[in-house]
């Protein structure tokens, strides 16, 4: 998979369908090519080393000119490259220039694994590690490129070692940077807000820097740590698409910079703002992994490459390959207003209908009747559970259900025993007012004693209730960054140390109790990132459960994370976030395209709604393996609904899950807005075997058509009566 051409000093990294090439020239590591797979061959002429006037040794011109134009693989600042640097240091004397030279490389089977951070894994990996060095400071940088023989992705990571004698400050260590030739690219990013996560933006690159980032201490609602660069003509099924993401859950930075010579510098990594790291002599710093994908079959294939990688090489949970229990969560049913009796009524009714897991959300601990108290006090509220929470858990178990609980381990309320005992455990800057957000503060998870105290409380509850599921929430962003445990010159390490602390506690949780199904959440989907997948196989995608809005949120979410990770539930209508009413079965079809569950007071449903639940559950169980392991094809565009009757052909969304062996497929169609007197629509399928015949039922009739017919002529979806009507069709290869 990885070839080294010795004479050309060129590296060629091949995945099944793509090639990534770099070379050493004049002692510097340069980027040559990233795209469709090439035969192994000498590509160094693409470096333009003989073009005037900038190459130092060939044209004997000044180095500074060269630095500002050469296609750098891991650029530094202070010596002539005025574009964005990937790596920065500050010496004890206060100097910041740095120049990395190639030292050596090695190619080996396997890949680097990290002790403190999430990472990809697998036996079928090969890695190229290139060592670079800044001579005056003796700082050594190791760039790693890993490929798996079953995935069209390249994993990059960066490790820094201080081989010198004096401590040095790292001011930035991005995980990936590359300079590509291309001035026509468009940048696709996922932006949003609480309850409106992962909307799609797509704009042409202009000269200068286009950046998305987070300084919130988490990956955030506002931007996802993902972007794609695409050709103007790229769509779901065709065209070039480069995708980049980071296996990290904290402050990130992702940028594309179109330069004076119309090259594009692409970068992703830990946000260099609010970051620095003191590296003692002989110490090392590890940056998180970045994932790069190239597809020449559009955004759909790019996404499927990410999905497959994460499914096979990142998600560790035993639940990865299992049908997850159908759950009911009481948040939208009761909010904080419940007691044991009320919850048992819901659980009894839910158990009768076939729901398997009861999840008690926020409000079961301390004296929490609203969001203004008790975070940090993880013991049951005696008023709500007079006999303790284990007694309640026992009653749930008697109903034949499993039991799950909500925790928000990283937080503390000012009104809590924990805060009264340890006010310095909150992240804060002395003598500066500490900002409240959702009436709470953030615990300093960079401190082991803080994590230990929370862990001890969680373990008591987990063991006394025999928990099967945990929803790990995180409901506010970080402010007033300051840790009582760090000296002044290391305060800028806090944001990253905080994330490492979160990973440490999650690691303890998933390794001590591997059978627990962990669902990550952050005020909805503010931690919807690949880092979390290493611990939790599913992530609550949004507090917005409205089926119409979920079409967009889930379309955006699956740009880079697999559908099996998208936390999705059926809730009541009118929807609590939008006031919209959508059909019960459409809500089920949309939730079934993620993890599936209920988030409502099942005792208040109509008899008709209740009667539909067993069939919905059966359908979920039947198709869950297809959603989890199949290949997803997004067929519609929920971001462009019809505005007029003339545009009614756009007022729909559809997607398809195709089994990896091609034996079956599940098609879901949603007519977003009804139009009077419209003809049926042809929806072109994708991903089927052209020659194979598929049998399916449509409008009560059994049909048999070839894959070619279904992909070129389409399925005819007749005009349905009403907005948000849906159809699901199961296609079986004959
Ligand atoms: C966050 C979560 C919700 C719910 C509430 C409880 O907003 O996203 O699902 O758990 O917290 O306070």
GROMACS .gro file of N, CA and C in nm, residues 233-383:
model
  453
  233UNK      N    1  -1.914   2.105  -1.004
  233UNK     CA    2  -2.018   2.016  -1.057
  233UNK      C    3  -2.046   1.896  -0.966
  234UNK      N    4  -1.973   1.884  -0.855
  234UNK     CA    5  -1.989   1.767  -0.768
  234UNK      C    6  -2.128   1.763  -0.705
  235UNK      N    7  -2.189   1.645  -0.708
  235UNK     CA    8  -2.315   1.625  -0.637
  235UNK      C    9  -2.305   1.496  -0.555
  236UNK      N   10  -2.417   1.441  -0.512
  236UNK     CA   11  -2.412   1.320  -0.429
  236UNK      C   12  -2.350   1.202  -0.502
  237UNK      N   13  -2.376   1.192  -0.634
  237UNK     CA   14  -2.336   1.070  -0.706
  237UNK      C   15  -2.211   1.085  -0.789
  238UNK      N   16  -2.171   1.208  -0.822
  238UNK     CA   17  -2.056   1.221  -0.912
  238UNK      C   18  -1.975   1.347  -0.879
  239UNK      N   19  -1.852   1.347  -0.932
  239UNK     CA   20  -1.766   1.463  -0.912
  239UNK      C   21  -1.665   1.439  -0.801
  240UNK      N   22  -1.563   1.526  -0.799
  240UNK     CA   23  -1.455   1.511  -0.702
  240UNK      C   24  -1.496   1.567  -0.566
  241UNK      N   25  -1.462   1.495  -0.462
  241UNK     CA   26  -1.489   1.542  -0.326
  241UNK      C   27  -1.374   1.499  -0.235
  242UNK      N   28  -1.313   1.597  -0.171
  242UNK     CA   29  -1.213   1.569  -0.069
  242UNK      C   30  -1.278   1.596   0.067
  243UNK      N   31  -1.274   1.498   0.157
  243UNK     CA   32  -1.333   1.517   0.290
  243UNK      C   33  -1.226   1.510   0.398
  244UNK      N   34  -1.243   1.593   0.501
  244UNK     CA   35  -1.144   1.597   0.611
  244UNK      C   36  -1.219   1.602   0.744
  245UNK      N   37  -1.176   1.522   0.837
  245UNK     CA   38  -1.232   1.534   0.971
  245UNK      C   39  -1.123   1.502   1.073
  246UNK      N   40  -1.158   1.527   1.199
  246UNK     CA   41  -1.061   1.513   1.307
  246UNK      C   42  -1.119   1.418   1.411
  247UNK      N   43  -1.037   1.327   1.462
  247UNK     CA   44  -1.088   1.236   1.566
  247UNK      C   45  -1.059   1.303   1.700
  248UNK      N   46  -1.139   1.401   1.731
  248UNK     CA   47  -1.113   1.487   1.847
  248UNK      C   48  -1.242   1.557   1.885
  249UNK      N   49  -1.258   1.587   2.016
  249UNK     CA   50  -1.386   1.641   2.063
  249UNK      C   51  -1.373   1.780   2.126
  250UNK      N   52  -1.258   1.844   2.113
  250UNK     CA   53  -1.242   1.974   2.175
  250UNK      C   54  -1.230   2.085   2.072
  251UNK      N   55  -1.160   2.193   2.111
  251UNK     CA   56  -1.144   2.308   2.022
  251UNK      C   57  -1.072   2.265   1.894
  252UNK      N   58  -1.133   2.290   1.781
  252UNK     CA   59  -1.069   2.251   1.657
  252UNK      C   60  -1.057   2.371   1.562
  253UNK      N   61  -0.980   2.349   1.459
  253UNK     CA   62  -0.953   2.451   1.357
  253UNK      C   63  -0.952   2.378   1.223
  254UNK      N   64  -1.024   2.429   1.125
  254UNK     CA   65  -1.024   2.366   0.991
  254UNK      C   66  -1.027   2.479   0.890
  255UNK      N   67  -0.934   2.476   0.799
  255UNK     CA   68  -0.919   2.592   0.711
  255UNK      C   69  -0.874   2.553   0.571
  256UNK      N   70  -0.923   2.630   0.474
  256UNK     CA   71  -0.872   2.620   0.336
  256UNK      C   72  -0.824   2.759   0.298
  257UNK      N   73  -0.703   2.766   0.244
  257UNK     CA   74  -0.646   2.896   0.210
  257UNK      C   75  -0.607   2.894   0.063
  258UNK      N   76  -0.668   2.983  -0.014
  258UNK     CA   77  -0.634   2.991  -0.156
  258UNK      C   78  -0.524   3.097  -0.169
  259UNK      N   79  -0.410   3.057  -0.224
  259UNK     CA   80  -0.290   3.140  -0.216
  259UNK      C   81  -0.266   3.218  -0.345
  260UNK      N   82  -0.159   3.297  -0.345
  260UNK     CA   83  -0.125   3.382  -0.460
  260UNK      C   84  -0.107   3.303  -0.589
  261UNK      N   85  -0.060   3.179  -0.578
  261UNK     CA   86  -0.042   3.097  -0.698
  261UNK      C   87  -0.154   2.996  -0.716
  262UNK      N   88  -0.269   3.029  -0.658
  262UNK     CA   89  -0.389   2.946  -0.673
  262UNK      C   90  -0.369   2.803  -0.627
  263UNK      N   91  -0.287   2.788  -0.526
  263UNK     CA   92  -0.283   2.659  -0.459
  263UNK      C   93  -0.376   2.668  -0.338
  264UNK      N   94  -0.421   2.551  -0.293
  264UNK     CA   95  -0.509   2.549  -0.177
  264UNK      C   96  -0.437   2.481  -0.063
  265UNK      N   97  -0.417   2.554   0.043
  265UNK     CA   98  -0.358   2.493   0.164
  265UNK      C   99  -0.473   2.448   0.254
  266UNK      N  100  -0.474   2.321   0.286
  266UNK     CA  101  -0.584   2.262   0.363
  266UNK      C  102  -0.529   2.220   0.499
  267UNK      N  103  -0.602   2.255   0.605
  267UNK     CA  104  -0.549   2.222   0.738
  267UNK      C  105  -0.660   2.185   0.835
  268UNK      N  106  -0.627   2.096   0.925
  268UNK     CA  107  -0.722   2.062   1.031
  268UNK      C  108  -0.643   2.019   1.155
  269UNK      N  109  -0.693   2.055   1.272
  269UNK     CA  110  -0.621   2.017   1.394
  269UNK      C  111  -0.680   2.084   1.517
  270UNK      N  112  -0.608   2.072   1.627
  270UNK     CA  113  -0.648   2.142   1.751
  270UNK      C  114  -0.639   2.291   1.724
  271UNK      N  115  -0.737   2.366   1.770
  271UNK     CA  116  -0.736   2.511   1.747
  271UNK      C  117  -0.613   2.574   1.814
  272UNK      N  118  -0.528   2.643   1.736
  272UNK     CA  119  -0.410   2.704   1.798
  272UNK      C  120  -0.444   2.821   1.889
  273UNK      N  121  -0.563   2.880   1.873
  273UNK     CA  122  -0.605   2.984   1.968
  273UNK      C  123  -0.635   2.915   2.100
  274UNK      N  124  -0.605   2.983   2.209
  274UNK     CA  125  -0.626   2.926   2.342
  274UNK      C  126  -0.553   2.793   2.359
  275UNK      N  127  -0.438   2.782   2.295
  275UNK     CA  128  -0.360   2.659   2.309
  275UNK      C  129  -0.212   2.691   2.317
  276UNK      N  130  -0.144   2.631   2.409
  276UNK     CA  131   0.001   2.618   2.402
  276UNK      C  132   0.035   2.501   2.493
  277UNK      N  133   0.156   2.450   2.478
  277UNK     CA  134   0.189   2.328   2.553
  277UNK      C  135   0.337   2.332   2.586
  278UNK      N  136   0.370   2.326   2.713
  278UNK     CA  137   0.510   2.324   2.750
  278UNK      C  138   0.565   2.183   2.733
  279UNK      N  139   0.671   2.173   2.655
  279UNK     CA  140   0.731   2.041   2.630
  279UNK      C  141   0.870   2.041   2.693
  280UNK      N  142   0.882   1.964   2.800
  280UNK     CA  143   1.012   1.953   2.868
  280UNK      C  144   1.108   1.874   2.780
  281UNK      N  145   1.237   1.882   2.809
  281UNK     CA  146   1.335   1.801   2.736
  281UNK      C  147   1.294   1.655   2.744
  282UNK      N  148   1.302   1.588   2.631
  282UNK     CA  149   1.267   1.446   2.615
  282UNK      C  150   1.117   1.415   2.619
  283UNK      N  151   1.036   1.515   2.645
  283UNK     CA  152   0.890   1.488   2.651
  283UNK      C  153   0.832   1.486   2.510
  284UNK      N  154   0.712   1.426   2.498
  284UNK     CA  155   0.644   1.417   2.369
  284UNK      C  156   0.503   1.473   2.377
  285UNK      N  157   0.455   1.521   2.265
  285UNK     CA  158   0.316   1.566   2.255
  285UNK      C  159   0.253   1.496   2.135
  286UNK      N  160   0.134   1.443   2.157
  286UNK     CA  161   0.064   1.372   2.049
  286UNK      C  162  -0.058   1.453   2.005
  287UNK      N  163  -0.066   1.485   1.878
  287UNK     CA  164  -0.185   1.553   1.825
  287UNK      C  165  -0.285   1.447   1.778
  288UNK      N  166  -0.415   1.480   1.778
  288UNK     CA  167  -0.517   1.381   1.738
  288UNK      C  168  -0.506   1.341   1.592
  289UNK      N  169  -0.575   1.233   1.558
  289UNK     CA  170  -0.572   1.186   1.419
  289UNK      C  171  -0.666   1.269   1.331
  290UNK      N  172  -0.620   1.293   1.209
  290UNK     CA  173  -0.706   1.353   1.107
  290UNK      C  174  -0.734   1.246   1.002
  291UNK      N  175  -0.852   1.253   0.943
  291UNK     CA  176  -0.890   1.155   0.841
  291UNK      C  177  -0.914   1.229   0.710
  292UNK      N  178  -0.854   1.178   0.603
  292UNK     CA  179  -0.869   1.242   0.472
  292UNK      C  180  -0.926   1.140   0.374
  293UNK      N  181  -1.023   1.185   0.296
  293UNK     CA  182  -1.088   1.097   0.198
  293UNK      C  183  -1.089   1.168   0.063
  294UNK      N  184  -1.062   1.094  -0.043
  294UNK     CA  185  -1.087   1.148  -0.177
  294UNK      C  186  -1.187   1.056  -0.246
  295UNK      N  187  -1.288   1.115  -0.307
  295UNK     CA  188  -1.383   1.036  -0.386
  295UNK      C  189  -1.401   1.104  -0.520
  296UNK      N  190  -1.403   1.025  -0.629
  296UNK     CA  191  -1.440   1.088  -0.757
  296UNK      C  192  -1.582   1.048  -0.795
  297UNK      N  193  -1.656   0.996  -0.698
  297UNK     CA  194  -1.797   0.965  -0.718
  297UNK      C  195  -1.884   1.044  -0.622
  298UNK      N  196  -1.848   1.170  -0.604
  298UNK     CA  197  -1.936   1.260  -0.532
  298UNK      C  198  -1.930   1.250  -0.381
  299UNK      N  199  -2.021   1.329  -0.320
  299UNK     CA  200  -2.025   1.338  -0.174
  299UNK      C  201  -2.070   1.207  -0.111
  300UNK      N  202  -2.159   1.136  -0.181
  300UNK     CA  203  -2.212   1.011  -0.126
  300UNK      C  204  -2.100   0.912  -0.099
  301UNK      N  205  -2.013   0.895  -0.198
  301UNK     CA  206  -1.905   0.799  -0.177
  301UNK      C  207  -1.806   0.848  -0.071
  302UNK      N  208  -1.782   0.979  -0.070
  302UNK     CA  209  -1.696   1.033   0.036
  302UNK      C  210  -1.751   0.994   0.173
  303UNK      N  211  -1.882   1.015   0.191
  303UNK     CA  212  -1.944   0.984   0.322
  303UNK      C  213  -1.933   0.835   0.352
  304UNK      N  214  -1.959   0.753   0.252
  304UNK     CA  215  -1.954   0.608   0.278
  304UNK      C  216  -1.813   0.563   0.318
  305UNK      N  217  -1.711   0.630   0.265
  305UNK     CA  218  -1.574   0.597   0.307
  305UNK      C  219  -1.554   0.630   0.455
  306UNK      N  220  -1.604   0.746   0.498
  306UNK     CA  221  -1.595   0.780   0.641
  306UNK      C  222  -1.673   0.677   0.723
  307UNK      N  223  -1.796   0.647   0.679
  307UNK     CA  224  -1.882   0.556   0.756
  307UNK      C  225  -1.813   0.422   0.779
  308UNK      N  226  -1.758   0.370   0.669
  308UNK     CA  227  -1.698   0.237   0.675
  308UNK      C  228  -1.576   0.239   0.767
  309UNK      N  229  -1.496   0.342   0.754
  309UNK     CA  230  -1.378   0.352   0.840
  309UNK      C  231  -1.420   0.352   0.987
  310UNK      N  232  -1.517   0.437   1.020
  310UNK     CA  233  -1.555   0.450   1.160
  310UNK      C  234  -1.621   0.322   1.210
  311UNK      N  235  -1.704   0.260   1.125
  311UNK     CA  236  -1.768   0.134   1.165
  311UNK      C  237  -1.665   0.025   1.192
  312UNK      N  238  -1.566   0.016   1.105
  312UNK     CA  239  -1.472  -0.097   1.117
  312UNK      C  240  -1.349  -0.066   1.202
  313UNK      N  241  -1.311   0.060   1.210
  313UNK     CA  242  -1.180   0.089   1.270
  313UNK      C  243  -1.182   0.197   1.379
  314UNK      N  244  -1.301   0.235   1.427
  314UNK     CA  245  -1.301   0.336   1.534
  314UNK      C  246  -1.398   0.300   1.647
  315UNK      N  247  -1.519   0.255   1.609
  315UNK     CA  248  -1.617   0.222   1.712
  315UNK      C  249  -1.574   0.091   1.779
  316UNK      N  250  -1.562   0.095   1.914
  316UNK     CA  251  -1.515  -0.025   1.984
  316UNK      C  252  -1.627  -0.100   2.053
  317UNK      N  253  -1.736  -0.028   2.080
  317UNK     CA  254  -1.840  -0.083   2.167
  317UNK      C  255  -1.888  -0.220   2.121
  318UNK      N  256  -1.921  -0.305   2.220
  318UNK     CA  257  -1.978  -0.436   2.185
  318UNK      C  258  -2.111  -0.416   2.113
  319UNK      N  259  -2.168  -0.296   2.126
  319UNK     CA  260  -2.298  -0.268   2.063
  319UNK      C  261  -2.284  -0.237   1.916
  320UNK      N  262  -2.160  -0.223   1.868
  320UNK     CA  263  -2.141  -0.186   1.727
  320UNK      C  264  -2.216  -0.283   1.634
  321UNK      N  265  -2.208  -0.412   1.665
  321UNK     CA  266  -2.264  -0.512   1.575
  321UNK      C  267  -2.394  -0.573   1.626
  322UNK      N  268  -2.456  -0.506   1.722
  322UNK     CA  269  -2.579  -0.565   1.777
  322UNK      C  270  -2.697  -0.473   1.752
  323UNK      N  271  -2.815  -0.535   1.746
  323UNK     CA  272  -2.937  -0.453   1.740
  323UNK      C  273  -2.951  -0.386   1.876
  324UNK      N  274  -2.959  -0.256   1.876
  324UNK     CA  275  -2.966  -0.187   2.006
  324UNK      C  276  -3.110  -0.189   2.056
  325UNK      N  277  -3.125  -0.198   2.188
  325UNK     CA  278  -3.261  -0.208   2.242
  325UNK      C  279  -3.345  -0.084   2.208
  326UNK      N  280  -3.473  -0.106   2.186
  326UNK     CA  281  -3.562   0.007   2.160
  326UNK      C  282  -3.586   0.077   2.294
  327UNK      N  283  -3.553   0.203   2.299
  327UNK     CA  284  -3.562   0.272   2.428
  327UNK      C  285  -3.677   0.372   2.431
  328UNK      N  286  -3.714   0.405   2.555
  328UNK     CA  287  -3.803   0.519   2.574
  328UNK      C  288  -3.736   0.610   2.675
  329UNK      N  289  -3.726   0.739   2.640
  329UNK     CA  290  -3.660   0.837   2.725
  329UNK      C  291  -3.767   0.935   2.773
  330UNK      N  292  -3.763   0.972   2.901
  330UNK     CA  293  -3.872   1.052   2.957
  330UNK      C  294  -3.852   1.203   2.944
  331UNK      N  295  -3.745   1.250   2.876
  331UNK     CA  296  -3.718   1.395   2.878
  331UNK      C  297  -3.835   1.475   2.820
  332UNK      N  298  -3.871   1.450   2.696
  332UNK     CA  299  -3.981   1.529   2.638
  332UNK      C  300  -4.116   1.489   2.698
  333UNK      N  301  -4.121   1.374   2.766
  333UNK     CA  302  -4.248   1.331   2.827
  333UNK      C  303  -4.278   1.410   2.954
  334UNK      N  304  -4.174   1.432   3.036
  334UNK     CA  305  -4.199   1.490   3.169
  334UNK      C  306  -4.112   1.612   3.200
  335UNK      N  307  -4.004   1.631   3.125
  335UNK     CA  308  -3.897   1.725   3.165
  335UNK      C  309  -3.862   1.697   3.311
  336UNK      N  310  -3.857   1.799   3.397
  336UNK     CA  311  -3.813   1.773   3.535
  336UNK      C  312  -3.928   1.725   3.626
  337UNK      N  313  -4.050   1.723   3.570
  337UNK     CA  314  -4.166   1.705   3.657
  337UNK      C  315  -4.210   1.560   3.661
  338UNK      N  316  -4.146   1.483   3.745
  338UNK     CA  317  -4.185   1.342   3.756
  338UNK      C  318  -4.155   1.291   3.896
  339UNK      N  319  -4.219   1.180   3.925
  339UNK     CA  320  -4.182   1.102   4.042
  339UNK      C  321  -4.189   0.955   4.000
  340UNK      N  322  -4.162   0.870   4.097
  340UNK     CA  323  -4.154   0.728   4.065
  340UNK      C  324  -4.285   0.676   4.005
  341UNK      N  325  -4.398   0.723   4.061
  341UNK     CA  326  -4.528   0.673   4.013
  341UNK      C  327  -4.550   0.709   3.867
  342UNK      N  328  -4.521   0.836   3.834
  342UNK     CA  329  -4.542   0.881   3.696
  342UNK      C  330  -4.455   0.800   3.600
  343UNK      N  331  -4.330   0.782   3.637
  343UNK     CA  332  -4.239   0.711   3.547
  343UNK      C  333  -4.279   0.564   3.530
  344UNK      N  334  -4.328   0.507   3.640
  344UNK     CA  335  -4.368   0.366   3.629
  344UNK      C  336  -4.488   0.348   3.536
  345UNK      N  337  -4.578   0.448   3.537
  345UNK     CA  338  -4.692   0.440   3.443
  345UNK      C  339  -4.642   0.436   3.299
  346UNK      N  340  -4.544   0.525   3.272
  346UNK     CA  341  -4.490   0.530   3.135
  346UNK      C  342  -4.421   0.397   3.103
  347UNK      N  343  -4.342   0.350   3.199
  347UNK     CA  344  -4.264   0.227   3.174
  347UNK      C  345  -4.356   0.107   3.152
  348UNK      N  346  -4.463   0.099   3.234
  348UNK     CA  347  -4.554  -0.015   3.219
  348UNK      C  348  -4.618  -0.018   3.081
  349UNK      N  349  -4.667   0.099   3.040
  349UNK     CA  350  -4.730   0.107   2.908
  349UNK      C  351  -4.628   0.076   2.798
  350UNK      N  352  -4.507   0.130   2.816
  350UNK     CA  353  -4.402   0.108   2.714
  350UNK      C  354  -4.368  -0.040   2.704
  351UNK      N  355  -4.355  -0.105   2.820
  351UNK     CA  356  -4.321  -0.248   2.820
  351UNK      C  357  -4.429  -0.328   2.747
  352UNK      N  358  -4.555  -0.291   2.772
  352UNK     CA  359  -4.666  -0.361   2.705
  352UNK      C  360  -4.657  -0.352   2.554
  353UNK      N  361  -4.603  -0.240   2.507
  353UNK     CA  362  -4.597  -0.219   2.361
  353UNK      C  363  -4.470  -0.276   2.299
  354UNK      N  364  -4.383  -0.329   2.382
  354UNK     CA  365  -4.263  -0.395   2.327
  354UNK      C  366  -4.136  -0.313   2.338
  355UNK      N  367  -4.142  -0.199   2.408
  355UNK     CA  368  -4.022  -0.117   2.425
  355UNK      C  369  -3.933  -0.184   2.531
  356UNK      N  370  -3.801  -0.182   2.507
  356UNK     CA  371  -3.713  -0.271   2.585
  356UNK      C  372  -3.628  -0.202   2.691
  357UNK      N  373  -3.609  -0.071   2.679
  357UNK     CA  374  -3.515  -0.003   2.769
  357UNK      C  375  -3.578   0.127   2.817
  358UNK      N  376  -3.582   0.145   2.949
  358UNK     CA  377  -3.637   0.270   3.003
  358UNK      C  378  -3.521   0.361   3.045
  359UNK      N  379  -3.517   0.480   2.988
  359UNK     CA  380  -3.409   0.574   3.019
  359UNK      C  381  -3.465   0.692   3.098
  360UNK      N  382  -3.412   0.709   3.219
  360UNK     CA  383  -3.454   0.823   3.300
  360UNK      C  384  -3.356   0.936   3.275
  361UNK      N  385  -3.410   1.046   3.226
  361UNK     CA  386  -3.326   1.159   3.187
  361UNK      C  387  -3.302   1.250   3.308
  362UNK      N  388  -3.268   1.373   3.283
  362UNK     CA  389  -3.231   1.472   3.384
  362UNK      C  390  -3.338   1.485   3.493
  363UNK      N  391  -3.292   1.505   3.618
  363UNK     CA  392  -3.385   1.538   3.725
  363UNK      C  393  -3.402   1.431   3.832
  364UNK      N  394  -3.321   1.326   3.831
  364UNK     CA  395  -3.340   1.215   3.927
  364UNK      C  396  -3.251   1.227   4.050
  365UNK      N  397  -3.164   1.327   4.055
  365UNK     CA  398  -3.058   1.331   4.158
  365UNK      C  399  -3.066   1.461   4.238
  366UNK      N  400  -2.993   1.462   4.351
  366UNK     CA  401  -2.986   1.581   4.436
  366UNK      C  402  -3.126   1.628   4.473
  367UNK      N  403  -3.153   1.757   4.449
  367UNK     CA  404  -3.291   1.807   4.466
  367UNK      C  405  -3.326   1.888   4.341
  368UNK      N  406  -3.308   1.826   4.228
  368UNK     CA  407  -3.316   1.895   4.099
  368UNK      C  408  -3.458   1.894   4.044
  369UNK      N  409  -3.526   2.010   4.057
  369UNK     CA  410  -3.660   2.025   3.999
  369UNK      C  411  -3.657   2.114   3.877
  370UNK      N  412  -3.543   2.176   3.854
  370UNK     CA  413  -3.525   2.258   3.734
  370UNK      C  414  -3.375   2.253   3.706
  371UNK      N  415  -3.331   2.333   3.607
  371UNK     CA  416  -3.189   2.319   3.573
  371UNK      C  417  -3.098   2.403   3.661
  372UNK      N  418  -3.147   2.452   3.778
  372UNK     CA  419  -3.060   2.541   3.854
  372UNK      C  420  -2.998   2.477   3.979
  373UNK      N  421  -2.995   2.346   3.987
  373UNK     CA  422  -2.927   2.287   4.105
  373UNK      C  423  -2.876   2.147   4.078
  374UNK      N  424  -2.793   2.101   4.172
  374UNK     CA  425  -2.762   1.958   4.198
  374UNK      C  426  -2.665   1.888   4.105
  375UNK      N  427  -2.621   1.952   3.994
  375UNK     CA  428  -2.520   1.883   3.913
  375UNK      C  429  -2.396   1.863   3.998
  376UNK      N  430  -2.343   1.744   3.997
  376UNK     CA  431  -2.229   1.711   4.083
  376UNK      C  432  -2.270   1.625   4.201
  377UNK      N  433  -2.400   1.626   4.233
  377UNK     CA  434  -2.451   1.544   4.345
  377UNK      C  435  -2.523   1.423   4.287
  378UNK      N  436  -2.449   1.322   4.251
  378UNK     CA  437  -2.507   1.209   4.179
  378UNK      C  438  -2.558   1.102   4.274
  379UNK      N  439  -2.653   1.147   4.361
  379UNK     CA  440  -2.725   1.051   4.444
  379UNK      C  441  -2.874   1.080   4.428
  380UNK      N  442  -2.959   0.977   4.439
  380UNK     CA  443  -3.099   0.995   4.403
  380UNK      C  444  -3.174   1.093   4.492
  381UNK      N  445  -3.269   1.162   4.430
  381UNK     CA  446  -3.357   1.255   4.501
  381UNK      C  447  -3.458   1.172   4.582
  382UNK      N  448  -3.447   1.181   4.714
  382UNK     CA  449  -3.531   1.098   4.803
  382UNK      C  450  -3.680   1.131   4.789
  383UNK      N  451  -3.708   1.259   4.751
  383UNK     CA  452  -3.850   1.296   4.737
  383UNK      C  453  -3.912   1.218   4.620
   0.00000   0.00000   0.00000
